[in-house]
Amino acid sequence: MSLLKIFDIANSAMIAQSQKMQMHASNLANIDSLVNTNGKLHPYIAKKIILKFDNSNDVRSGGVKVEKIIDDTTPLKVIYDPNNPIANSKGFSEISNVNVVTETINAISASRNYQANLEVLNTIKSMIMKTLTIGQ
């Protein structure tokens, strides 16, 4: 494997982790949002990113890419809030299924993965620079 391929692999991982961070930020930002679908209000449904091994450049070693973004299947929470615009006749309404603790932990994990791949890039850059000084 060429050292230059490591740049591509680490870059793909950094892009994927960046997208995961954006998804977690979006989930946390929209925790209290209502979504208008066909004229009817619904609570925001958390999203999840599915990552996939990307072997498009090399069969044995490849990067990672976002395969798809799916809705979280965790059931919506039900609370008593008669003033909520989507409350039923008894005053109960469904709210988003975003879990603040889970989203925060997953965001920290994505951030750590991003930092690890950045460290890989810096290490490879250092190795290449040392290689260029051989014979001087």
Short mmCIF file of C-alpha atoms in Angstrom, two decimals:
data_model
loop_
_atom_site.label_atom_id
_atom_site.label_comp_id
_atom_site.label_asym_id
_atom_site.label_seq_id
_atom_site.Cartn_x
_atom_site.Cartn_y
_atom_site.Cartn_z
CA MET A 1 0.00 0.00 0.00
CA SER A 2 1.28 3.37 -0.94
CA LEU A 3 1.61 5.94 1.79
CA LEU A 4 -0.45 8.26 -0.37
CA LYS A 5 -3.45 5.87 -0.18
CA ILE A 6 -3.46 6.36 3.56
CA PHE A 7 -4.28 10.01 2.92
CA ASP A 8 -7.37 8.93 0.96
CA ILE A 9 -8.47 6.47 3.65
CA ALA A 10 -8.02 8.92 6.52
CA ASN A 11 -9.69 11.66 4.48
CA SER A 12 -12.75 9.47 3.84
CA ALA A 13 -12.98 8.71 7.55
CA MET A 14 -12.73 12.39 8.44
CA ILE A 15 -15.52 13.23 5.97
CA ALA A 16 -17.73 10.45 7.38
CA GLN A 17 -17.12 11.49 10.99
CA SER A 18 -17.80 15.10 10.08
CA GLN A 19 -21.17 14.08 8.62
CA LYS A 20 -21.93 12.12 11.80
CA MET A 21 -21.14 15.21 13.87
CA GLN A 22 -23.50 17.25 11.68
CA MET A 23 -26.25 14.65 12.15
CA HIS A 24 -25.88 14.64 15.94
CA ALA A 25 -25.90 18.45 16.00
CA SER A 26 -29.03 18.47 13.84
CA ASN A 27 -30.74 15.94 16.12
CA LEU A 28 -29.95 18.00 19.21
CA ALA A 29 -30.97 21.26 17.53
CA ASN A 30 -34.34 19.87 16.46
CA ILE A 31 -35.27 18.06 19.67
CA ASP A 32 -38.21 20.42 20.26
CA SER A 33 -39.07 21.00 16.60
CA LEU A 34 -42.30 20.11 14.90
CA VAL A 35 -42.23 18.98 11.29
CA ASN A 36 -45.03 19.96 8.93
CA THR A 37 -45.89 17.02 6.69
CA ASN A 38 -48.87 17.38 4.35
CA GLY A 39 -50.36 20.12 6.52
CA LYS A 40 -50.09 18.11 9.74
CA LEU A 41 -47.54 18.70 12.51
CA HIS A 42 -45.37 15.82 13.73
CA PRO A 43 -42.51 15.67 16.24
CA TYR A 44 -38.98 15.55 14.84
CA ILE A 45 -37.70 11.99 14.32
CA ALA A 46 -34.02 11.44 15.13
CA LYS A 47 -31.78 10.48 12.23
CA LYS A 48 -28.96 7.96 12.12
CA ILE A 49 -26.07 7.57 9.70
CA ILE A 50 -25.13 4.15 8.36
CA LEU A 51 -21.46 3.92 7.36
CA LYS A 52 -20.15 1.49 4.78
CA PHE A 53 -16.73 0.11 3.88
CA ASP A 54 -15.63 1.83 0.67
CA ASN A 55 -13.42 -0.38 -1.47
CA SER A 56 -13.88 1.56 -4.68
CA ASN A 57 -10.15 2.38 -5.00
CA ASP A 58 -8.60 -0.81 -3.64
CA VAL A 59 -10.03 -4.26 -2.96
CA ARG A 60 -8.28 -5.01 0.34
CA SER A 61 -8.01 -1.64 1.99
CA GLY A 62 -10.41 1.17 1.60
CA GLY A 63 -11.99 4.02 3.34
CA VAL A 64 -15.44 4.58 4.67
CA LYS A 65 -18.44 6.36 3.24
CA VAL A 66 -21.94 7.23 4.30
CA GLU A 67 -24.25 4.56 2.93
CA LYS A 68 -27.52 6.16 3.96
CA ILE A 69 -29.31 8.27 6.51
CA ILE A 70 -32.24 6.57 8.23
CA ASP A 71 -34.90 7.53 10.76
CA ASP A 72 -34.32 6.26 14.29
CA THR A 73 -36.94 3.62 15.10
CA THR A 74 -36.98 4.40 18.83
CA PRO A 75 -40.61 5.08 19.82
CA LEU A 76 -41.69 8.68 20.33
CA LYS A 77 -42.10 9.86 23.92
CA VAL A 78 -45.57 10.77 25.17
CA ILE A 79 -46.00 13.66 27.60
CA TYR A 80 -48.92 15.52 29.11
CA ASP A 81 -48.89 18.98 27.57
CA PRO A 82 -52.40 20.26 26.78
CA ASN A 83 -50.97 23.50 25.31
CA ASN A 84 -48.94 21.67 22.69
CA PRO A 85 -50.41 22.21 19.18
CA ILE A 86 -50.27 18.46 18.48
CA ALA A 87 -51.87 17.36 21.78
CA ASN A 88 -54.80 14.99 21.54
CA SER A 89 -58.19 15.57 23.20
CA LYS A 90 -56.84 14.24 26.55
CA GLY A 91 -53.88 16.64 26.49
CA PHE A 92 -51.17 14.11 25.64
CA SER A 93 -48.74 14.74 22.82
CA GLU A 94 -45.85 12.86 21.27
CA ILE A 95 -42.44 14.48 21.37
CA SER A 96 -39.19 13.74 19.56
CA ASN A 97 -37.34 10.49 20.16
CA VAL A 98 -33.98 12.29 20.36
CA ASN A 99 -32.06 11.15 23.44
CA VAL A 100 -29.76 13.96 24.58
CA VAL A 101 -27.34 11.65 26.42
CA THR A 102 -27.01 9.24 23.50
CA GLU A 103 -26.55 12.04 20.99
CA THR A 104 -23.89 13.70 23.14
CA ILE A 105 -21.95 10.46 23.62
CA ASN A 106 -22.13 9.67 19.91
CA ALA A 107 -20.98 13.20 19.06
CA ILE A 108 -17.98 12.83 21.39
CA SER A 109 -17.19 9.46 19.79
CA ALA A 110 -17.35 10.95 16.28
CA SER A 111 -15.12 13.81 17.41
CA ARG A 112 -12.53 11.39 18.82
CA ASN A 113 -12.59 9.34 15.61
CA TYR A 114 -12.05 12.52 13.60
CA GLN A 115 -9.09 13.47 15.80
CA ALA A 116 -7.57 9.99 15.45
CA ASN A 117 -7.72 10.17 11.66
CA LEU A 118 -6.22 13.65 11.74
CA GLU A 119 -3.36 12.21 13.79
CA VAL A 120 -2.89 9.50 11.14
CA LEU A 121 -2.56 12.22 8.50
CA ASN A 122 0.01 14.09 10.57
CA THR A 123 2.01 10.91 11.21
CA ILE A 124 2.09 9.99 7.52
CA LYS A 125 3.06 13.55 6.61
CA SER A 126 5.92 13.34 9.12
CA MET A 127 7.04 9.98 7.69
CA ILE A 128 7.07 11.35 4.15
CA MET A 129 9.02 14.43 5.21
CA LYS A 130 11.59 12.22 6.99
CA THR A 131 11.86 10.04 3.89
CA LEU A 132 12.60 13.08 1.75
CA THR A 133 15.56 13.97 3.99
CA ILE A 134 17.31 10.61 3.45
CA GLY A 135 20.63 11.16 1.78
CA GLN A 136 21.02 14.79 2.74
#
